[in-house]
Amino acid sequence: MTQKQILIHYGELSTKGHNKKMFTNRLAEHIRLRTKHIPDLKIFPQYDFMHLKWESATYDEIIAILKFIPGISRFEPVYPVAKELGAIQEKALALFAELGDYEGKSFRVVAKRSDKSFEYDTLSLQRQVGDVIGEAYPQLSVDLRTADYKLTIAIHQDGAYLSLISIPGLGGMPYGSSGKGLLMLSGGFDSPIAGYLMMKRGMEIEAVHFASPPYTSPQALEKTKKLTAKLAAYGKPIRFHEVPFTAIQEAIKEAVPDDFSMTVMRRMMVRIMDQLLIQQKAQAIVNGESLGQVASQTMKSMAVINEVTHTPILRPLIATDKNEIIELAVKIDTYALSNEPFEDCCTVFAPKSPKTKPRLSTIQAMEEALNIDELVSQAVAGTRSILIDHDYQPNSQVNFGDLL
Ligand code: ATP
Ligand code: MG
């Protein structure tokens, strides 16, 4: 087996000065976790790029993994060859042979030498490799500025390295390099995308789902677990918290006039989030709100809901339109799941005409009918947590008859 290599370019974290080592270590850790089934893969974090070297897996396998890892701006397979003109030309031709698409395309060759003792200077090396490619593929024109295909040849002390394609990464920052947030995850389109965006920006995420059985179904719960699995593909296994919310919904239904119930319910959710935040040592609440989308997402509503906490509530979708959210849902493959029709707690108890401009003092007066501390601590105490990874499978029903 020949050695294979990929060079990873960091992008934005490369501007982070002396913290950079923390960022590159996080990235290396994440890559190590997702490649642990390839034991011979070695990771060499360097100042400006990260080098991966391995033998026992294909390039495609590694490329598929790297596309899901935040903190990579682009990466390129690099092919090591002997430091001899003939070997370099031969590998260059082999790489171009794999492209398969030449009509109307252009190419260029860029050589770099860190080993100045190599017998050809960069210009002569570029010309001699360019010539064999031009002869083999007369359809290709040479373009020294914006070529479709750029072959890079780096001459180092230990050998020559060729690279031809540069693959875009996810961008963003390494997972876990920007603190931890608790994502309020409903079954809709918005909240998974909010989680994805924060994860891409380096925030570690745990998911919190408020469930109101029997008003909400086991399928609705399962759907949010599957959504969590989709998100976990972009990070590490995600802790999923299921908060029992039925008693609170019923108490609100009984004590609070319909039009105000939504605001009170949201305030209860945030109070519970705050308790979980302390337990899980997180620093922010993340939700899928988008300005003006529904009554609870007006400026006035959000202000009244925010009033119960000092914790930052991050709303990465606040300025996005629904169609932009849907585009992202298609891209990260949450669309079909979010589109499943199971009711979640908010739709079941949704009032017909919720207040879009609730007054804080009115809401506070109504909350006096509720035993808030007890309701919150019971919900927190009853919360069940599991760890969900990208390969999550719903627990299959065990038929006890089969076990006998
Ligand atoms: P989504 O925003 O996920 O599409 P939705 O459009 O039904 O769901 P709302 O009901 O307006 O959104 O809720 C706004 C935000 O509140 C959601 O994006 C989500 O972050 C949070 N949220 C709503 N319901 C729940 C729930 N049952 N569990 C956890 N978080 C929830
Ligand atoms: Mg929404």
PDB file of C-alpha atoms in Angstrom, residues 53-231:
ATOM      1  CA  LYS A  53      -0.825  10.589   6.442  1.00  0.00           C
ATOM      2  CA  TRP A  54      -2.162   7.042   6.206  1.00  0.00           C
ATOM      3  CA  GLU A  55      -2.197   3.920   4.059  1.00  0.00           C
ATOM      4  CA  SER A  56      -5.126   1.692   4.964  1.00  0.00           C
ATOM      5  CA  ALA A  57      -8.097   3.688   3.639  1.00  0.00           C
ATOM      6  CA  THR A  58      -8.978   5.296   0.312  1.00  0.00           C
ATOM      7  CA  TYR A  59      -8.807   9.023  -0.360  1.00  0.00           C
ATOM      8  CA  ASP A  60     -12.586   9.039  -0.853  1.00  0.00           C
ATOM      9  CA  GLU A  61     -13.184   7.666   2.652  1.00  0.00           C
ATOM     10  CA  ILE A  62     -11.083  10.387   4.245  1.00  0.00           C
ATOM     11  CA  ILE A  63     -12.535  13.130   2.035  1.00  0.00           C
ATOM     12  CA  ALA A  64     -16.076  12.089   3.018  1.00  0.00           C
ATOM     13  CA  ILE A  65     -15.138  12.417   6.704  1.00  0.00           C
ATOM     14  CA  LEU A  66     -13.376  15.779   6.386  1.00  0.00           C
ATOM     15  CA  LYS A  67     -16.396  17.366   4.662  1.00  0.00           C
ATOM     16  CA  PHE A  68     -18.288  17.117   7.968  1.00  0.00           C
ATOM     17  CA  ILE A  69     -15.655  18.684  10.179  1.00  0.00           C
ATOM     18  CA  PRO A  70     -15.916  22.389  11.091  1.00  0.00           C
ATOM     19  CA  GLY A  71     -12.768  24.515  11.060  1.00  0.00           C
ATOM     20  CA  ILE A  72     -11.459  23.409   7.663  1.00  0.00           C
ATOM     21  CA  SER A  73     -11.558  25.987   4.878  1.00  0.00           C
ATOM     22  CA  ARG A  74     -10.247  23.632   2.193  1.00  0.00           C
ATOM     23  CA  PHE A  75      -8.129  20.565   1.857  1.00  0.00           C
ATOM     24  CA  GLU A  76      -6.190  18.831  -0.845  1.00  0.00           C
ATOM     25  CA  PRO A  77      -4.975  15.308  -1.423  1.00  0.00           C
ATOM     26  CA  VAL A  78      -1.211  15.467  -1.927  1.00  0.00           C
ATOM     27  CA  TYR A  79       0.662  12.687  -3.698  1.00  0.00           C
ATOM     28  CA  PRO A  80       4.209  11.980  -2.606  1.00  0.00           C
ATOM     29  CA  VAL A  81       6.657  10.864  -5.316  1.00  0.00           C
ATOM     30  CA  ALA A  82      10.400  10.498  -5.637  1.00  0.00           C
ATOM     31  CA  LYS A  83      12.296  13.738  -6.271  1.00  0.00           C
ATOM     32  CA  GLU A  84      13.021  12.917  -9.901  1.00  0.00           C
ATOM     33  CA  LEU A  85      11.667  14.624 -12.973  1.00  0.00           C
ATOM     34  CA  GLY A  86      10.499  11.352 -14.556  1.00  0.00           C
ATOM     35  CA  ALA A  87       8.560  10.280 -11.472  1.00  0.00           C
ATOM     36  CA  ILE A  88       6.971  13.709 -11.146  1.00  0.00           C
ATOM     37  CA  GLN A  89       5.895  13.761 -14.779  1.00  0.00           C
ATOM     38  CA  GLU A  90       4.491  10.259 -14.545  1.00  0.00           C
ATOM     39  CA  LYS A  91       2.397  11.059 -11.442  1.00  0.00           C
ATOM     40  CA  ALA A  92       1.234  14.343 -12.991  1.00  0.00           C
ATOM     41  CA  LEU A  93      -0.058  12.468 -16.032  1.00  0.00           C
ATOM     42  CA  ALA A  94      -1.775   9.889 -13.837  1.00  0.00           C
ATOM     43  CA  LEU A  95      -3.571  12.641 -11.908  1.00  0.00           C
ATOM     44  CA  PHE A  96      -4.740  14.362 -15.085  1.00  0.00           C
ATOM     45  CA  ALA A  97      -5.938  11.026 -16.446  1.00  0.00           C
ATOM     46  CA  GLU A  98      -8.388  10.803 -13.555  1.00  0.00           C
ATOM     47  CA  LEU A  99      -9.985  14.173 -14.315  1.00  0.00           C
ATOM     48  CA  GLY A 100     -11.902  12.945 -17.365  1.00  0.00           C
ATOM     49  CA  ASP A 101     -13.154  16.392 -18.406  1.00  0.00           C
ATOM     50  CA  TYR A 102     -10.838  18.316 -20.746  1.00  0.00           C
ATOM     51  CA  GLU A 103     -12.870  19.997 -23.502  1.00  0.00           C
ATOM     52  CA  GLY A 104     -12.628  23.788 -23.199  1.00  0.00           C
ATOM     53  CA  LYS A 105     -10.682  23.537 -19.931  1.00  0.00           C
ATOM     54  CA  SER A 106      -7.376  25.114 -19.018  1.00  0.00           C
ATOM     55  CA  PHE A 107      -4.508  24.168 -16.718  1.00  0.00           C
ATOM     56  CA  ARG A 108      -1.361  25.483 -15.166  1.00  0.00           C
ATOM     57  CA  VAL A 109       1.530  24.073 -13.171  1.00  0.00           C
ATOM     58  CA  VAL A 110       2.913  25.809 -10.111  1.00  0.00           C
ATOM     59  CA  ALA A 111       6.158  24.594  -8.577  1.00  0.00           C
ATOM     60  CA  LYS A 112       7.594  25.521  -5.183  1.00  0.00           C
ATOM     61  CA  ARG A 113      10.969  24.490  -3.849  1.00  0.00           C
ATOM     62  CA  SER A 114      11.938  24.430  -0.227  1.00  0.00           C
ATOM     63  CA  ASP A 115      14.828  22.158  -1.211  1.00  0.00           C
ATOM     64  CA  LYS A 116      16.928  24.519  -3.306  1.00  0.00           C
ATOM     65  CA  SER A 117      19.382  21.774  -4.174  1.00  0.00           C
ATOM     66  CA  PHE A 118      16.851  20.103  -6.503  1.00  0.00           C
ATOM     67  CA  GLU A 119      18.373  20.010  -9.951  1.00  0.00           C
ATOM     68  CA  TYR A 120      15.615  21.996 -11.712  1.00  0.00           C
ATOM     69  CA  ASP A 121      14.570  25.504 -10.778  1.00  0.00           C
ATOM     70  CA  THR A 122      10.836  26.207 -10.449  1.00  0.00           C
ATOM     71  CA  LEU A 123      10.390  27.713 -13.929  1.00  0.00           C
ATOM     72  CA  SER A 124      12.115  24.864 -15.667  1.00  0.00           C
ATOM     73  CA  LEU A 125      10.234  22.268 -13.604  1.00  0.00           C
ATOM     74  CA  GLN A 126       6.898  23.963 -14.395  1.00  0.00           C
ATOM     75  CA  ARG A 127       7.728  23.989 -18.091  1.00  0.00           C
ATOM     76  CA  GLN A 128       8.893  20.379 -18.248  1.00  0.00           C
ATOM     77  CA  VAL A 129       5.842  19.031 -16.432  1.00  0.00           C
ATOM     78  CA  GLY A 130       3.491  21.398 -18.290  1.00  0.00           C
ATOM     79  CA  ASP A 131       4.877  20.184 -21.621  1.00  0.00           C
ATOM     80  CA  VAL A 132       4.071  16.498 -21.007  1.00  0.00           C
ATOM     81  CA  ILE A 133       0.562  17.369 -19.877  1.00  0.00           C
ATOM     82  CA  GLY A 134       0.026  19.621 -22.914  1.00  0.00           C
ATOM     83  CA  GLU A 135       1.208  16.841 -25.225  1.00  0.00           C
ATOM     84  CA  ALA A 136      -1.007  14.200 -23.619  1.00  0.00           C
ATOM     85  CA  TYR A 137      -4.086  16.452 -23.500  1.00  0.00           C
ATOM     86  CA  PRO A 138      -4.013  18.803 -26.491  1.00  0.00           C
ATOM     87  CA  GLN A 139      -7.620  19.859 -25.684  1.00  0.00           C
ATOM     88  CA  LEU A 140      -6.346  21.628 -22.557  1.00  0.00           C
ATOM     89  CA  SER A 141      -5.130  25.186 -22.960  1.00  0.00           C
ATOM     90  CA  VAL A 142      -2.620  26.845 -20.663  1.00  0.00           C
ATOM     91  CA  ASP A 143      -3.888  29.668 -18.479  1.00  0.00           C
ATOM     92  CA  LEU A 144      -1.477  31.165 -16.002  1.00  0.00           C
ATOM     93  CA  ARG A 145      -4.111  33.129 -14.082  1.00  0.00           C
ATOM     94  CA  THR A 146      -7.474  31.421 -13.700  1.00  0.00           C
ATOM     95  CA  ALA A 147      -6.864  27.869 -14.850  1.00  0.00           C
ATOM     96  CA  ASP A 148      -9.555  25.231 -14.250  1.00  0.00           C
ATOM     97  CA  TYR A 149      -6.898  22.776 -13.097  1.00  0.00           C
ATOM     98  CA  LYS A 150      -3.916  23.840 -11.049  1.00  0.00           C
ATOM     99  CA  LEU A 151      -1.228  21.252 -10.472  1.00  0.00           C
ATOM    100  CA  THR A 152       0.987  22.153  -7.534  1.00  0.00           C
ATOM    101  CA  ILE A 153       4.404  20.553  -7.163  1.00  0.00           C
ATOM    102  CA  ALA A 154       6.189  21.110  -3.868  1.00  0.00           C
ATOM    103  CA  ILE A 155       9.815  20.010  -3.624  1.00  0.00           C
ATOM    104  CA  HIS A 156      10.728  19.318  -0.002  1.00  0.00           C
ATOM    105  CA  GLN A 157      13.781  17.703   1.567  1.00  0.00           C
ATOM    106  CA  ASP A 158      12.047  14.353   1.901  1.00  0.00           C
ATOM    107  CA  GLY A 159      10.445  14.178  -1.532  1.00  0.00           C
ATOM    108  CA  ALA A 160       8.182  15.800  -4.079  1.00  0.00           C
ATOM    109  CA  TYR A 161       4.469  16.364  -3.417  1.00  0.00           C
ATOM    110  CA  LEU A 162       1.840  16.845  -6.107  1.00  0.00           C
ATOM    111  CA  SER A 163      -1.687  18.100  -5.654  1.00  0.00           C
ATOM    112  CA  LEU A 164      -4.349  18.774  -8.224  1.00  0.00           C
ATOM    113  CA  ILE A 165      -7.694  19.276  -6.577  1.00  0.00           C
ATOM    114  CA  SER A 166      -8.641  21.519  -3.709  1.00  0.00           C
ATOM    115  CA  ILE A 167     -11.842  20.539  -1.915  1.00  0.00           C
ATOM    116  CA  PRO A 168     -13.886  23.127  -0.016  1.00  0.00           C
ATOM    117  CA  GLY A 169     -14.382  22.333   3.678  1.00  0.00           C
ATOM    118  CA  LEU A 170     -17.273  23.400   5.924  1.00  0.00           C
ATOM    119  CA  GLY A 171     -15.496  26.558   7.065  1.00  0.00           C
ATOM    120  CA  GLY A 172     -16.186  27.845  10.551  1.00  0.00           C
ATOM    121  CA  MET A 173     -14.155  26.923  13.605  1.00  0.00           C
ATOM    122  CA  PRO A 174     -13.138  23.630  15.237  1.00  0.00           C
ATOM    123  CA  TYR A 175     -15.919  21.942  17.203  1.00  0.00           C
ATOM    124  CA  GLY A 176     -15.709  22.775  20.892  1.00  0.00           C
ATOM    125  CA  SER A 177     -13.440  25.796  20.442  1.00  0.00           C
ATOM    126  CA  SER A 178     -16.239  28.309  21.195  1.00  0.00           C
ATOM    127  CA  GLY A 179     -17.818  27.105  24.436  1.00  0.00           C
ATOM    128  CA  LYS A 180     -20.961  25.047  24.948  1.00  0.00           C
ATOM    129  CA  GLY A 181     -24.585  25.915  24.186  1.00  0.00           C
ATOM    130  CA  LEU A 182     -27.874  24.197  24.934  1.00  0.00           C
ATOM    131  CA  LEU A 183     -29.965  23.999  21.780  1.00  0.00           C
ATOM    132  CA  MET A 184     -33.747  24.140  22.153  1.00  0.00           C
ATOM    133  CA  LEU A 185     -34.658  21.484  19.624  1.00  0.00           C
ATOM    134  CA  SER A 186     -38.232  21.145  18.422  1.00  0.00           C
ATOM    135  CA  GLY A 187     -39.141  18.952  15.487  1.00  0.00           C
ATOM    136  CA  GLY A 188     -39.432  21.872  13.062  1.00  0.00           C
ATOM    137  CA  PHE A 189     -37.159  23.123  10.308  1.00  0.00           C
ATOM    138  CA  ASP A 190     -35.560  25.997  12.187  1.00  0.00           C
ATOM    139  CA  SER A 191     -33.978  24.701  15.363  1.00  0.00           C
ATOM    140  CA  PRO A 192     -31.767  21.993  13.767  1.00  0.00           C
ATOM    141  CA  ILE A 193     -30.371  24.638  11.419  1.00  0.00           C
ATOM    142  CA  ALA A 194     -29.729  26.980  14.353  1.00  0.00           C
ATOM    143  CA  GLY A 195     -27.798  24.148  16.007  1.00  0.00           C
ATOM    144  CA  TYR A 196     -25.830  23.378  12.853  1.00  0.00           C
ATOM    145  CA  LEU A 197     -24.780  27.005  12.428  1.00  0.00           C
ATOM    146  CA  MET A 198     -23.537  27.289  16.005  1.00  0.00           C
ATOM    147  CA  MET A 199     -21.702  23.960  15.728  1.00  0.00           C
ATOM    148  CA  LYS A 200     -20.040  25.157  12.550  1.00  0.00           C
ATOM    149  CA  ARG A 201     -18.940  28.246  14.434  1.00  0.00           C
ATOM    150  CA  GLY A 202     -17.167  26.009  16.955  1.00  0.00           C
ATOM    151  CA  MET A 203     -19.819  25.752  19.658  1.00  0.00           C
ATOM    152  CA  GLU A 204     -20.325  22.398  21.335  1.00  0.00           C
ATOM    153  CA  ILE A 205     -24.038  21.623  21.488  1.00  0.00           C
ATOM    154  CA  GLU A 206     -26.372  19.654  23.724  1.00  0.00           C
ATOM    155  CA  ALA A 207     -29.996  19.290  22.614  1.00  0.00           C
ATOM    156  CA  VAL A 208     -32.994  19.963  24.866  1.00  0.00           C
ATOM    157  CA  HIS A 209     -36.450  18.857  23.823  1.00  0.00           C
ATOM    158  CA  PHE A 210     -39.657  19.649  25.714  1.00  0.00           C
ATOM    159  CA  ALA A 211     -42.072  16.744  25.351  1.00  0.00           C
ATOM    160  CA  SER A 212     -45.707  16.693  26.433  1.00  0.00           C
ATOM    161  CA  PRO A 213     -46.935  13.116  26.289  1.00  0.00           C
ATOM    162  CA  PRO A 214     -49.634  11.979  25.758  1.00  0.00           C
ATOM    163  CA  TYR A 215     -50.478  15.153  23.832  1.00  0.00           C
ATOM    164  CA  THR A 216     -47.308  14.665  21.829  1.00  0.00           C
ATOM    165  CA  SER A 217     -46.448  11.304  20.319  1.00  0.00           C
ATOM    166  CA  PRO A 218     -43.457   8.976  20.715  1.00  0.00           C
ATOM    167  CA  GLN A 219     -42.852   9.581  17.003  1.00  0.00           C
ATOM    168  CA  ALA A 220     -42.424  13.300  17.626  1.00  0.00           C
ATOM    169  CA  LEU A 221     -39.794  12.513  20.257  1.00  0.00           C
ATOM    170  CA  GLU A 222     -38.060  10.016  18.008  1.00  0.00           C
ATOM    171  CA  LYS A 223     -37.959  12.586  15.227  1.00  0.00           C
ATOM    172  CA  THR A 224     -36.015  15.039  17.395  1.00  0.00           C
ATOM    173  CA  LYS A 225     -33.583  12.269  18.331  1.00  0.00           C
ATOM    174  CA  LYS A 226     -33.025  11.535  14.659  1.00  0.00           C
ATOM    175  CA  LEU A 227     -32.502  15.240  14.022  1.00  0.00           C
ATOM    176  CA  THR A 228     -29.923  15.228  16.808  1.00  0.00           C
ATOM    177  CA  ALA A 229     -28.143  12.364  15.029  1.00  0.00           C
ATOM    178  CA  LYS A 230     -27.992  14.449  11.846  1.00  0.00           C
ATOM    179  CA  LEU A 231     -26.358  17.254  13.817  1.00  0.00           C
TER     180      LEU A 231
END
